[in-house]
Short mmCIF file of C-alpha atoms and ligand atoms in Angstrom, two decimals:
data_model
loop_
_atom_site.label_atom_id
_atom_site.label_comp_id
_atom_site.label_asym_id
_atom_site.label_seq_id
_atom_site.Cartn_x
_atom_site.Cartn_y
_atom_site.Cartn_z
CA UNK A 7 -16.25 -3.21 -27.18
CA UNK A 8 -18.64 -5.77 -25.17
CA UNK A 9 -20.05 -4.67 -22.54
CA UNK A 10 -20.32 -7.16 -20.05
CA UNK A 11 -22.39 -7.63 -16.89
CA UNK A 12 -20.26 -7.40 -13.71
CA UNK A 13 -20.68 -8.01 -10.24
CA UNK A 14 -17.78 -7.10 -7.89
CA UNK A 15 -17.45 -8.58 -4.00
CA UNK A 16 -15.74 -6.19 -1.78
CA UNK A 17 -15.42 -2.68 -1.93
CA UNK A 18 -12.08 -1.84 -0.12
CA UNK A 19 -9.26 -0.03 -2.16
CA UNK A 20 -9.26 -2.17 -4.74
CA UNK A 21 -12.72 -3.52 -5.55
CA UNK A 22 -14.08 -0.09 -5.23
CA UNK A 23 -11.41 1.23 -8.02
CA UNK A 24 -12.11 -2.17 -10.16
CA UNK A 25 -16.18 -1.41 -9.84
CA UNK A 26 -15.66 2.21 -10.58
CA UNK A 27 -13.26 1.93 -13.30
CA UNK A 28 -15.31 -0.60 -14.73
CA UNK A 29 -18.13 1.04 -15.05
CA UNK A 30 -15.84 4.04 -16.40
CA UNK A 31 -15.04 1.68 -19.27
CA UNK A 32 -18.94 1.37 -20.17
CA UNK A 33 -19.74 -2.15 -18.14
CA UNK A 34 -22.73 -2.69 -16.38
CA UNK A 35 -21.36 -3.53 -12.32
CA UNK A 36 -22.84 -4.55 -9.16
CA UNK A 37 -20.37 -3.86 -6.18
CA UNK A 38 -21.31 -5.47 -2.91
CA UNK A 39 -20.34 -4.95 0.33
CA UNK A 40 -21.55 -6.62 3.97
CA UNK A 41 -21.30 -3.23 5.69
CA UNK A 42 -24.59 -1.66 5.08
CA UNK A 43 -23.71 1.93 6.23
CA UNK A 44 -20.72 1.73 3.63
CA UNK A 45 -23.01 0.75 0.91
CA UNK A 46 -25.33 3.60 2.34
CA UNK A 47 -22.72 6.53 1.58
CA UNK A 48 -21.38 4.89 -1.62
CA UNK A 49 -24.96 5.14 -2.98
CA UNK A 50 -25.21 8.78 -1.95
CA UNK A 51 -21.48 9.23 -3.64
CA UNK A 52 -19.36 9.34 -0.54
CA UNK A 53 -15.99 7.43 -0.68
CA UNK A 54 -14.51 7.12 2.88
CA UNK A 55 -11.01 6.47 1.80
CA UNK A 56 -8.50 8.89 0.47
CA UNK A 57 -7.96 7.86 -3.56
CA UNK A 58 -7.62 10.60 -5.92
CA UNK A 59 -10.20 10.37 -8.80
CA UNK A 60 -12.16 7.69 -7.16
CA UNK A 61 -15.17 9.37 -5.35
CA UNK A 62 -15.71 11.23 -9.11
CA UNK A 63 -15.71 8.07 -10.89
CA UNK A 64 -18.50 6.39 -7.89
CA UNK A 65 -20.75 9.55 -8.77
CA UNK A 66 -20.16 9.81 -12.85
CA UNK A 67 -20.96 5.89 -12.91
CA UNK A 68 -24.26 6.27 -10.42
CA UNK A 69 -25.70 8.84 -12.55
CA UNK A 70 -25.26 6.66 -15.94
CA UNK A 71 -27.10 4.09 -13.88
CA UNK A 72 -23.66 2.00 -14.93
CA UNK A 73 -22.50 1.30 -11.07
CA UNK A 74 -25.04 0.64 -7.76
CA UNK A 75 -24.12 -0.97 -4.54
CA UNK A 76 -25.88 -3.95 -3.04
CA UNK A 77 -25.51 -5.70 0.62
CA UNK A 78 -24.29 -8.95 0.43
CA UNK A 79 -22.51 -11.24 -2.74
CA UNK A 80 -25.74 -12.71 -3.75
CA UNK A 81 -27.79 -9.87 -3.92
CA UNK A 82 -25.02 -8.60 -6.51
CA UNK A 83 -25.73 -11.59 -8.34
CA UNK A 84 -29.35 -11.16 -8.01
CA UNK A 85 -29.22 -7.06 -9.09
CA UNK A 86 -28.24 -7.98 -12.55
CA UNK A 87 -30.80 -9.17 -14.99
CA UNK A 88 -30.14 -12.66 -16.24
CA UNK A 89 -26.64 -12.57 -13.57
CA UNK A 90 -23.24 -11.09 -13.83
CA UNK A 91 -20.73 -12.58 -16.95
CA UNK A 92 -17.82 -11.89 -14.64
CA UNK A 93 -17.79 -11.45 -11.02
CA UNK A 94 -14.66 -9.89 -9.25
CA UNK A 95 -13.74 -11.39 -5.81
CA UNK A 96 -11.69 -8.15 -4.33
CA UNK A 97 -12.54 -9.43 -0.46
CA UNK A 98 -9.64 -9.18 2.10
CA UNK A 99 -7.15 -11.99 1.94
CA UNK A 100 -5.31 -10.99 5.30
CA UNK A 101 -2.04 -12.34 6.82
CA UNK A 102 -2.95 -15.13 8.52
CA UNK A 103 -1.48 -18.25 11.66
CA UNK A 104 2.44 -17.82 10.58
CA UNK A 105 2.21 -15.63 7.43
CA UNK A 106 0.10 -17.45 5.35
CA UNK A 107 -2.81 -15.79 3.41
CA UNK A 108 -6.20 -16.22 5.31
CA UNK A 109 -8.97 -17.17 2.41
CA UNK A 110 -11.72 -17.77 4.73
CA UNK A 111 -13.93 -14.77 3.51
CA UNK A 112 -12.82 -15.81 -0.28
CA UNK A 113 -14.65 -19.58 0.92
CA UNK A 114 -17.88 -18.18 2.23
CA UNK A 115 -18.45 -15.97 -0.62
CA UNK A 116 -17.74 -18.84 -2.98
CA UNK A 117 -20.07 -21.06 -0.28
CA UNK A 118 -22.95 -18.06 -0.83
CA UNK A 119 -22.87 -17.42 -4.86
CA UNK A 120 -21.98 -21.61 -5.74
CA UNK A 121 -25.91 -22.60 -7.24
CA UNK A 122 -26.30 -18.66 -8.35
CA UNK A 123 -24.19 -17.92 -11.13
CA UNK A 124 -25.41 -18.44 -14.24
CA UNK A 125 -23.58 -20.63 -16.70
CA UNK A 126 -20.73 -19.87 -18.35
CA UNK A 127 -19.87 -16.88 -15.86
CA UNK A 128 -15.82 -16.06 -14.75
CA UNK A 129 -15.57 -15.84 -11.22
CA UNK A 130 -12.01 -13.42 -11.37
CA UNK A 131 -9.72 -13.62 -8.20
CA UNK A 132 -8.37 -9.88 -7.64
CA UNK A 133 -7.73 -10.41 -4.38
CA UNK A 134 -3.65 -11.33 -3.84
CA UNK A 135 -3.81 -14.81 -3.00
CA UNK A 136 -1.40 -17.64 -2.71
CA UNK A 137 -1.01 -19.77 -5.70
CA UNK A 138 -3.27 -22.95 -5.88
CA UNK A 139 -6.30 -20.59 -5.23
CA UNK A 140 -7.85 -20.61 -8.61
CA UNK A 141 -7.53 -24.35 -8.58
CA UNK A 142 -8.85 -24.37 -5.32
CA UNK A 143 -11.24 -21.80 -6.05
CA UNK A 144 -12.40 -23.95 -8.82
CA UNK A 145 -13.17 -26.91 -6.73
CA UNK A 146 -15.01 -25.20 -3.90
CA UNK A 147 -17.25 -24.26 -6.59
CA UNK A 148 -18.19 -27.68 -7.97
CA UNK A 149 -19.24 -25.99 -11.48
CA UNK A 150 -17.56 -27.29 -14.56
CA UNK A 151 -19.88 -24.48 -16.75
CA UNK A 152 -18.25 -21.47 -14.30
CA UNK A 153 -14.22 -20.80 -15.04
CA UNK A 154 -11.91 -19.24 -12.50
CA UNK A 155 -9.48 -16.62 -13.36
CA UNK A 156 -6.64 -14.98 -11.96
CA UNK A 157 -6.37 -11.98 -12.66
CA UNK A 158 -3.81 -9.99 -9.87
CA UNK A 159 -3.88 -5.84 -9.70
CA UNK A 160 -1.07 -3.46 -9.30
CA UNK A 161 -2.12 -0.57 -7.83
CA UNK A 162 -1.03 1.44 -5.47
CA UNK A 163 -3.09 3.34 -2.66
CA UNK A 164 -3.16 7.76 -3.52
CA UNK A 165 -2.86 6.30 -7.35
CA UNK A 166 -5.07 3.33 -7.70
CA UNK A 167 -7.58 4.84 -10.49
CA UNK A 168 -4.81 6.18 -12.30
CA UNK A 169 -3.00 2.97 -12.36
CA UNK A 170 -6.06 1.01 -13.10
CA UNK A 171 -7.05 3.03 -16.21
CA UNK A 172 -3.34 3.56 -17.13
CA UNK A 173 -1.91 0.01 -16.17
CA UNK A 174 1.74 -0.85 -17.14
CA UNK A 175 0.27 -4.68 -18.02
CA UNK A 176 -2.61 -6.91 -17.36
CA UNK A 177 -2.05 -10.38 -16.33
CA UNK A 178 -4.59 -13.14 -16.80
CA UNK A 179 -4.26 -16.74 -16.13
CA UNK A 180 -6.69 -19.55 -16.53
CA UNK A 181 -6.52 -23.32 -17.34
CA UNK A 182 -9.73 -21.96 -20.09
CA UNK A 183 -8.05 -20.17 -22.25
CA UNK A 184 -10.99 -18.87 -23.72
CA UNK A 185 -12.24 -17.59 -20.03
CA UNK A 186 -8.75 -15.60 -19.70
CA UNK A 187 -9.17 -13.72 -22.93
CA UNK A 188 -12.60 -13.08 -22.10
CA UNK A 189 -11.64 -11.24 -18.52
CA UNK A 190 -8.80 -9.47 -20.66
CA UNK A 191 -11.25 -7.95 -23.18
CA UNK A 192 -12.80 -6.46 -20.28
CA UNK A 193 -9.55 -4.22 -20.68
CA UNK A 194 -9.23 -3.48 -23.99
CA UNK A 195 -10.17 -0.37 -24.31
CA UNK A 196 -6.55 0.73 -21.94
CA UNK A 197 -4.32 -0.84 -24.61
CA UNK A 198 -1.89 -2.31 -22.25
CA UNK A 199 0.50 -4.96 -22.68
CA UNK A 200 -1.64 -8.29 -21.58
CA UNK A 201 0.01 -11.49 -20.23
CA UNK A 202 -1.80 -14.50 -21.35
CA UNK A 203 -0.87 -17.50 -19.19
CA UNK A 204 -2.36 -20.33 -16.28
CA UNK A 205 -3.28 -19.42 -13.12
CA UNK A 206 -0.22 -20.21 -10.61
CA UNK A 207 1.89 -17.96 -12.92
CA UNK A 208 -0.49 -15.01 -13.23
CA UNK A 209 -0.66 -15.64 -9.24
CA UNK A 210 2.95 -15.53 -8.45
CA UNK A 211 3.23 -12.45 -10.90
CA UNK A 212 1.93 -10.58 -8.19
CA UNK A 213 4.13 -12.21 -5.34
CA UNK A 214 7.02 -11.84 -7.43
CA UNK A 215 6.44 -8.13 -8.46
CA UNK A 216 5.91 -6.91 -5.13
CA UNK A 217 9.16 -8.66 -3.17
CA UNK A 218 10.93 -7.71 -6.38
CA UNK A 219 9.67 -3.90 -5.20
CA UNK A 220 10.20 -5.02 -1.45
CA UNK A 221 14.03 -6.12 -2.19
CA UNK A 222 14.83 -2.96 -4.46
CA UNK A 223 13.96 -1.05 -1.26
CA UNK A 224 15.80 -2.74 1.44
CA UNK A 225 18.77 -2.77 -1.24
CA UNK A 226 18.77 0.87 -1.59
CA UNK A 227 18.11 1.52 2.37
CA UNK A 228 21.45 -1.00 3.19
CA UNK A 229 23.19 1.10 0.35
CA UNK A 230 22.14 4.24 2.35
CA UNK A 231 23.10 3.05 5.30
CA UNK A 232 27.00 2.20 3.10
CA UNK A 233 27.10 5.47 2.42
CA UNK A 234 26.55 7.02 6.21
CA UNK A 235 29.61 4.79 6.84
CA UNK A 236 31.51 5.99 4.18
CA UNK A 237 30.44 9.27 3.60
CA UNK A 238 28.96 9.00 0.06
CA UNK A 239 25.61 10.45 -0.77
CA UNK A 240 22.48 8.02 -1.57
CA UNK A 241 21.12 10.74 -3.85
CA UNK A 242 23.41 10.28 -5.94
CA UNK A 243 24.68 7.04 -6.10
CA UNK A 244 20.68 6.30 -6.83
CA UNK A 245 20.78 8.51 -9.40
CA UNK A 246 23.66 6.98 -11.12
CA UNK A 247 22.70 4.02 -11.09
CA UNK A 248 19.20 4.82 -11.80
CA UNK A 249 20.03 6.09 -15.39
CA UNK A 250 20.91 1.83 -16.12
CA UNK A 251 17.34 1.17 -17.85
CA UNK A 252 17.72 -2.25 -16.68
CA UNK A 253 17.39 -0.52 -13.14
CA UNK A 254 15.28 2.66 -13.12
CA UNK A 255 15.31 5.27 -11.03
CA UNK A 256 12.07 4.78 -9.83
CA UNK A 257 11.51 3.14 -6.21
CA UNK A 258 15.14 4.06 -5.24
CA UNK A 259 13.87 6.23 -2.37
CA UNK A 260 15.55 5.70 0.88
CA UNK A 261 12.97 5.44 3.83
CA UNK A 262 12.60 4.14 7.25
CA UNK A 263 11.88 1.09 5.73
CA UNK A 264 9.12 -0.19 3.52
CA UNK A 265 5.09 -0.65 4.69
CA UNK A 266 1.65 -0.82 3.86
CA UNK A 267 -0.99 -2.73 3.27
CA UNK A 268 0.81 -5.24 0.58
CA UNK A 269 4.71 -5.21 0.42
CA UNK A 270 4.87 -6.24 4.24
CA UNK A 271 2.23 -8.71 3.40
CA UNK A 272 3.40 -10.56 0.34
CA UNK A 273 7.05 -11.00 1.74
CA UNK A 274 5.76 -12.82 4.18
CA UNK A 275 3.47 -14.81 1.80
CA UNK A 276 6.30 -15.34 -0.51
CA UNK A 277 8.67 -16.82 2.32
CA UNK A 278 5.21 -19.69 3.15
CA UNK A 279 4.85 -19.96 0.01
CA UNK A 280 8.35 -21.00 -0.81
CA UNK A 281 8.58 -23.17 2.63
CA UNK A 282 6.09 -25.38 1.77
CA UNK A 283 7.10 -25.97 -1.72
CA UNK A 284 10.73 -26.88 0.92
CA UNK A 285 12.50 -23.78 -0.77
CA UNK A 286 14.71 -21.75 1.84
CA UNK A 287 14.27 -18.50 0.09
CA UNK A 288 16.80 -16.12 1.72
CA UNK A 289 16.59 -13.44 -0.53
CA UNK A 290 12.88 -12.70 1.16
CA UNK A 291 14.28 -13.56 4.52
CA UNK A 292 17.42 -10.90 4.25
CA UNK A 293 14.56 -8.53 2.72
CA UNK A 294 12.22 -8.58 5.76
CA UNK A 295 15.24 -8.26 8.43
CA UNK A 296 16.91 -5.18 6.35
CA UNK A 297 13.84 -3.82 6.78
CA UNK A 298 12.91 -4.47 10.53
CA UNK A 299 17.20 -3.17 10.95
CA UNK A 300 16.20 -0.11 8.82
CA UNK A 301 13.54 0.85 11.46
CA UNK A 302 15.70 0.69 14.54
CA UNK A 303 18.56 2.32 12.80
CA UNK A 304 16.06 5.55 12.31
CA UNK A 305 15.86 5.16 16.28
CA UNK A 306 19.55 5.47 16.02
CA UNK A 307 19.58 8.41 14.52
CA UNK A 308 17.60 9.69 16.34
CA UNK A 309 18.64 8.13 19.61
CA UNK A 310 22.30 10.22 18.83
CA UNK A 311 20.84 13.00 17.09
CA UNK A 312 19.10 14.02 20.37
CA UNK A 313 21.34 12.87 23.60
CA UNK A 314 24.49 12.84 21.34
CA UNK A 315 25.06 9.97 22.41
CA UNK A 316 24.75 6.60 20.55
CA UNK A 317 23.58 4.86 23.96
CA UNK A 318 22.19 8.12 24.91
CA UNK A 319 18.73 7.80 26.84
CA UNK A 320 15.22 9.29 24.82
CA UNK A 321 13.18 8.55 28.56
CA UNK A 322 10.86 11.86 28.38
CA UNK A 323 12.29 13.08 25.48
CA UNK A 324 9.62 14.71 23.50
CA UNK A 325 9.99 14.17 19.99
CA UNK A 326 7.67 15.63 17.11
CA UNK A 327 6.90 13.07 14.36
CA UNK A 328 5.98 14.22 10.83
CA UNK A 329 4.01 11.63 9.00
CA UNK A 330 2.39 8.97 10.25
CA UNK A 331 0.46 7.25 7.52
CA UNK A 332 2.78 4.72 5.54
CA UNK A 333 3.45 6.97 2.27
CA UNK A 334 2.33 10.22 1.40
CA UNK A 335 -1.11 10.86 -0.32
CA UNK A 336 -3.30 8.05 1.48
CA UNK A 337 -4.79 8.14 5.09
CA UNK A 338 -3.81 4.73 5.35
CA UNK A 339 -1.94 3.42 8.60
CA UNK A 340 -1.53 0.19 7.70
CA UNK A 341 1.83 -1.58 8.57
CA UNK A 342 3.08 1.69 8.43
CA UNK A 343 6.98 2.68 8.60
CA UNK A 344 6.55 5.38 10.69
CA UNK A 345 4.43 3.87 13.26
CA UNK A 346 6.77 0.88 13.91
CA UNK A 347 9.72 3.74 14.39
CA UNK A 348 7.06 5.78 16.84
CA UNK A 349 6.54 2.23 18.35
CA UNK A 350 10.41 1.73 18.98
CA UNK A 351 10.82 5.53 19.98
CA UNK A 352 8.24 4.79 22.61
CA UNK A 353 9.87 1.75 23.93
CA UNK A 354 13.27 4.05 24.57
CA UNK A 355 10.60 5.97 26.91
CA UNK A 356 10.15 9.26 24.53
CA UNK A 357 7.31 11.26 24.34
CA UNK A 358 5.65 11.23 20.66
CA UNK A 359 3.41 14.44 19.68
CA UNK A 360 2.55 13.65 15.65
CA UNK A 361 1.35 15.50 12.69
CA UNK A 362 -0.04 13.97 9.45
CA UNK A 363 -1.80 15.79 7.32
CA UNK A 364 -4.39 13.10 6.65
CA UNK A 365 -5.53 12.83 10.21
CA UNK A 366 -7.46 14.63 12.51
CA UNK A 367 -6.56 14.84 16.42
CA UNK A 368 -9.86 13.13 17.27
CA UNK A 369 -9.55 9.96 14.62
CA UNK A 370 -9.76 7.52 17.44
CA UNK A 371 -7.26 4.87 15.80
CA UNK A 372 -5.96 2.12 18.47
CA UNK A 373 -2.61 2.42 16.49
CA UNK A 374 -2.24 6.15 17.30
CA UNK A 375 -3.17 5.52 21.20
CA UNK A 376 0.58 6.82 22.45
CA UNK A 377 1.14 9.42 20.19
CA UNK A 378 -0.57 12.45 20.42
CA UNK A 379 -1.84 13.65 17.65
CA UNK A 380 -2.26 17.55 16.42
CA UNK A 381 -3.75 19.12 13.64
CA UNK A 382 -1.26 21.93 13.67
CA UNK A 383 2.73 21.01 12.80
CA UNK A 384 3.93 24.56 14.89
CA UNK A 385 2.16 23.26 17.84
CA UNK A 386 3.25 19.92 17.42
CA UNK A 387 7.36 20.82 17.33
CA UNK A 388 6.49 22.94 20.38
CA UNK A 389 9.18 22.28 23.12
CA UNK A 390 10.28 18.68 20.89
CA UNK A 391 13.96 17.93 20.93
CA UNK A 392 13.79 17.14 17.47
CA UNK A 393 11.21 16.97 14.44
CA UNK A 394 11.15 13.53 12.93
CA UNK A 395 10.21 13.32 9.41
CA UNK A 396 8.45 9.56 8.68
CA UNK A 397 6.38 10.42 5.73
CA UNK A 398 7.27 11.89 2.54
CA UNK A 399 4.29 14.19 2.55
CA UNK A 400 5.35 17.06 -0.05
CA UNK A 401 3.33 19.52 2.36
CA UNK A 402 6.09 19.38 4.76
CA UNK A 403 8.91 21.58 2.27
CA UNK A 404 5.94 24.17 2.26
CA UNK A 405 6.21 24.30 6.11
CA UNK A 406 8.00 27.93 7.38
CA UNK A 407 10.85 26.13 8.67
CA UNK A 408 12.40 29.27 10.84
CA UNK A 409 8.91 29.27 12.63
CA UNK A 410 9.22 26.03 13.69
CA UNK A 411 12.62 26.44 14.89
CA UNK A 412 11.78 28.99 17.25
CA UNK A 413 8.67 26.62 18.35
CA UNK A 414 11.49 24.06 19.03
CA UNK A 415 13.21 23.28 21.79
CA UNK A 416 16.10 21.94 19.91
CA UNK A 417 16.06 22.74 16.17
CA UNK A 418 17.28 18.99 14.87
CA UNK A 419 15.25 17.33 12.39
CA UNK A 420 16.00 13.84 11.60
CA UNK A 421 14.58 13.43 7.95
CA UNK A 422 14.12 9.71 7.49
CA UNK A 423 13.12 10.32 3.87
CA UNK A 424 15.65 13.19 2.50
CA UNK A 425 12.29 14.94 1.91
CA UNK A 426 13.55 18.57 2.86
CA UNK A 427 16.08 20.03 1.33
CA UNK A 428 18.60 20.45 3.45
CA UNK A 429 20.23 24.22 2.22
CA UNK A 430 16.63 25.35 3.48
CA UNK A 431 16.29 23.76 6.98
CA UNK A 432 19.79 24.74 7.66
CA UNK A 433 19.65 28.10 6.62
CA UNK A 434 15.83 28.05 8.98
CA UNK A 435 18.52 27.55 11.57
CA UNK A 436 17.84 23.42 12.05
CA UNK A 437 20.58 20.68 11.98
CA UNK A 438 19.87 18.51 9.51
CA UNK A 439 20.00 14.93 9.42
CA UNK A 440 19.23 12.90 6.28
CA UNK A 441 19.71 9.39 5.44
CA UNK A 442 22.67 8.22 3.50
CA UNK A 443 23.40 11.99 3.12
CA UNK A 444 26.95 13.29 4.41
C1 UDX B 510 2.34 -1.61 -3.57
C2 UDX B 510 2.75 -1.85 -5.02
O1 UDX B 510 3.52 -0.73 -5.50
C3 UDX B 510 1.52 -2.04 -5.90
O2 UDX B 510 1.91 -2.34 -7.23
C4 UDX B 510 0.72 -3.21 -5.32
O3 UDX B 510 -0.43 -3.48 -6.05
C5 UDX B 510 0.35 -2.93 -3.88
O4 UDX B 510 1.54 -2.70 -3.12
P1 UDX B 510 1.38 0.41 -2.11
O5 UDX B 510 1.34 -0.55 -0.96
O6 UDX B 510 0.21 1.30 -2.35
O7 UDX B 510 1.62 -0.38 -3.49
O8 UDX B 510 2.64 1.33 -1.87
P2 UDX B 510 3.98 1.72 -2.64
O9 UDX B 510 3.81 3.02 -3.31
O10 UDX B 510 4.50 0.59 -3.46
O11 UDX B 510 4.94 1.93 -1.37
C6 UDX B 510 5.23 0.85 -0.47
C7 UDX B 510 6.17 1.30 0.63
O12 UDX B 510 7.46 1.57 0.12
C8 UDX B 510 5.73 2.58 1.35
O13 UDX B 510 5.99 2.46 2.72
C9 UDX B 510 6.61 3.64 0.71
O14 UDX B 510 6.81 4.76 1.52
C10 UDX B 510 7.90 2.87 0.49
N1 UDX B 510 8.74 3.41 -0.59
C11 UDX B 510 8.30 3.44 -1.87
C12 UDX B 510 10.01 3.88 -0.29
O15 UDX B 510 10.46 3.85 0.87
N2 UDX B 510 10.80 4.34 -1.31
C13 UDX B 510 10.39 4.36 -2.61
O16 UDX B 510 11.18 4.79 -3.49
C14 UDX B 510 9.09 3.92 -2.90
#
C-alpha cells in the first residue's frame, strides 16, 4: 500500500474519524481545525465527543507521529513536507435559507488553500453536499492540475470508527478517473466493495441512502401506528417481514420519529434538490410529515396515558423523560426525537424533569433550557405522572423498575421505543405502554 500525504479540514464527527482512521491505515495526515482550544486537547489526546474507539485511535496515531493537528486549512497544507496528495474537506455543510445546503465554509476554505496545493493533489468532498458541488468545487478552484472528488461517508455517530474501518462500500466519483481510483486506494487495505462512478452520482448516493433510511422509518412508524388501530404487534410484523432479504430487519425500529444530525437534514436537501431540478418528490414530502405526525402522536400517548383522556389537559403535569439525546450511545442533541416530543409536551403546559445518561445536570445546552435535567433516573421519576422513554439507551432495562415505581406518582411509562420489556415493568407494578404493541 501507498502511503499518501493527507491533510483533512474539519475535525467534527466525521473528519476527526476520517483523520484518525487514516492515519490507522498507515497515511501521513494533517487535521485542521479553526478552534484553537479544540486543536489544543486533540494534541494532548482528548476527544470531546462521545465515539467509541475514536479518542484511542487520536492517541495511537500521535505517538507514531502519523496524525497532528494544525489551526487553520493552510497551515495543514503547510505541515506536510512538499503538501498533502489528498486533502479531505469534512467542514459543516449546514441546512441552510429554505432547506438548502449552506457551502459557505466549503468556499472560504477552497478561497484559503486555491494557490497552495501542490500539483496534481485531490481535493475530496466528505462533507454531504448537494450535487453540482464537485463541479462547482472544481471551478472555485481555477486549477486544471488539482481534481475534485466526491467521495460521501456513511457513518453513523456511537459507530463511526467502526463503520469507517469496516465500511459496507466506498463510493468515489470524479470526471478524472484516474483521481477517483487514486482516493479509493486510500481504502484498500478495508477490502470493501468500491463504486467507481462521476461525481453527481457518488453525490446523490448519499442523498439517496439516507431518505431511503429516512422512508424505511416513517414506513415502519405509520405501520406501528396500523397496528395500535388494529391491535397487531409491530414486533412482529417487523420481524416477519424482516426475514425478506430484499428488506432486512435492520432499521425496522419503531421510534418517536427519526433525528439527528443527517436524516432530518438530507430529506430536506433531497426535497430542494428535486424542486429545482422541477421534480415534486412526494415520497420525501410524505416522509418528513409521517415523521413530524409520529412526534405528536407520542404526545398522544401520552396526553391519554396520563389524564385518560384523549383531550385530556398535561398543564402542570410533571412528566419524567428518559433519553434525551437523539439515539442511544452518542451525547449528541442534534435534531433530536425526543427533544421535539419534550418541546410539544411543554407546549400542552407539562412539567419535563429528564435523564440521559450522556448528560450532566450542569451541561448548559440552550436546547435543554425547560427541562430539568438530573443525573439520577430515581430522582428524576420522583412525583412524575408517568416515565417517558425517548431514547433507546440499553441502560434503562438495567434500571430497578419496582424502585422507581414507588418513586412515582403514577407508575405509567409510555415507552416510545418498545425498549423495556414489558413482562418486567408490569410485573415492577407499571402500566405499560409501547408503540404498535397491543
Ligand atoms: C445516519 C446514517 O445511518 C449514516 O449512514 C449517515 O452517514 C449519517 O446519518 P446517524 O444520524 O448517526 O446516521 O443515525 P442513525 O443510527 O441512522 O439513526 C437516525 C435516527 O433514526 C435516530 O433518531 C434513531 O433513533 C432513529 N432510528 C434508527 C429508529 O428510530 N429506528 C431504527 O430502527 C433505527
Amino acid at each position: 500500500m501507498f502511503v499518501r500525504r493527507i491533510a483533512v479540514i474539519g475535525t467534527g464527527y466525521v473528519g476527526l474519524t476520517t483523520g484518525a482512521c487514516l492515519a490507522s491505515l498507515g497515511h501521513d495526515v494533517v487535521c485542521a481545525d479553526v478552534d484553537a482550544d479544540k486543536l489544543e486537547r486533540l494534541r494532548r489526546g482528548e476527544v470531546d465527543i462521545l465515539e467509541p474507539g475514536l479518542a484511542d485511535l487520536v492517541a495511537e496515531g500521535i505517538a507514531a507521529g502519523r496524525l497532528s493537528f494544525v489551526l487553520g486549512a493552510s497551515a495543514a497544507i503547510r505541515a506536510l513536507a512538499e503538501g498533502p496528495e489528498v486533502m479531505f474537506l469534512c467542514v459543516p455543510t449546514p441546512m441552510g435559507v429554505g432547506g438548502v445546503a449552506d457551502l459557505s465554509i466549503v468556499e472560504s476554505v477552497i478561497e484559503e488553500v486555491r494557490d497552495l496545493l501542490p500539483a496534481d493533489c485531490v481535493v475530496v468532498n466528505k462533507s454531504t453536499v448537494p450535487v453540482g458541488t464537485a463541479e462547482r468545487t472544481q471551478e472555485l478552484l481555477v486549477r486544471s492540475d488539482v481534481a475534485v472528488v466526491s467521495n460521501p461517508e456513511f457513518l453513523r455517530e456511537g459507530s463511526a470508527v467502526y463503520d469507517f474501518l469496516n465500511p459496507d462500500r466506498i463510493v468515489v466519483g470524479a470526471s478524472q478517473q484516474d483521481a477517483a481510483e487514486r482516493v479509493a486506494a486510500l481504502y484498500a487495505k478495508l477490502g470493501a466493495p468500491t463504486v467507481l462512478t462521476d461525481a453527481p452520482s457518488a453525490e446523490l448516493v448519499k442523498y439517496a441512502a439516507n431518505c431511503f433510511l429516512a422512508m424505511k422509518l416513517s414506513y415502519v412508524n405509520a405501520v406501528a401506528e396500523l397496528c395500535d388501530r388494529l391491535g397487531a404487534n409491530i414486533s412482529d410484523v417487523t420481524e416477519g417481514m424482516g426475514y425478506d432479504k430484499r428488506i432486512g430487519q435492520a432499521f425496522l425500529q419503531p421510534g418517536p420519529g427519526w433525528g439527528g444530525s443527517c436524516l432530518p437534514k438530507d430529506t430536506s436537501a433531497m426535497l430542494q434538490l428535486a424542486d429545482a431540478a422541477d421534480f415534486e418528490f412526494r415520497l420525501i414530502r410524505a416522509t418528513i410529515d409521517t415523521n413530524t405526525r409520529q412526534r405528536q402522536r407520542m404526545v398522544e400517548k401520552v396526553r391519554l396515558a396520563v389524564t385518560g383522556k384523549r383531550n385530556g389537559s398535561l398543564s402542570h403535569r410533571r412528566l419524567a423523560l428518559f433519553g434525551l439525546t437523539f439515539k442511544a450511545g452518542t451525547d449528541d442533541l442534534r435534531d433530536s426525537p425526543a427533544l421535539a416530543v419534550a418541546a410539544l409536551l411543554r407546549q400542552a403546559g407539562a412539567d419535563l424533569v429528564g435523564y440521559d445518561p450522556a448528560l450532566r445536570p450542569d451541561s448548559g445546552h440552550p436546547a435543554l433550557s425547560s427541562i430539568t435535567v438530573t443525573d439520577d433516573p430515581y430522582h428524576a421519576v420522583k412525583d412524575a405522572e408517568a416515565v417517558v422513554v425517548l431514547t433507546e439507551w440499553p441502560e434503562f432495562r438495567a434500571l430497578d423498575w419496582a424502585r422507581l415505581a414507588e418513586a412515582v406518582r403514577k407508575p405509567i411509562v409510555v415507552d416510545t421505543r418498545n425498549l423495556l420489556d414489558p413482562a418486567v415493568a408490569r410485573r415492577a407494578g407499571f402500566e405499560w405502554i409501547g408503540v404498535g404493541m397491543p
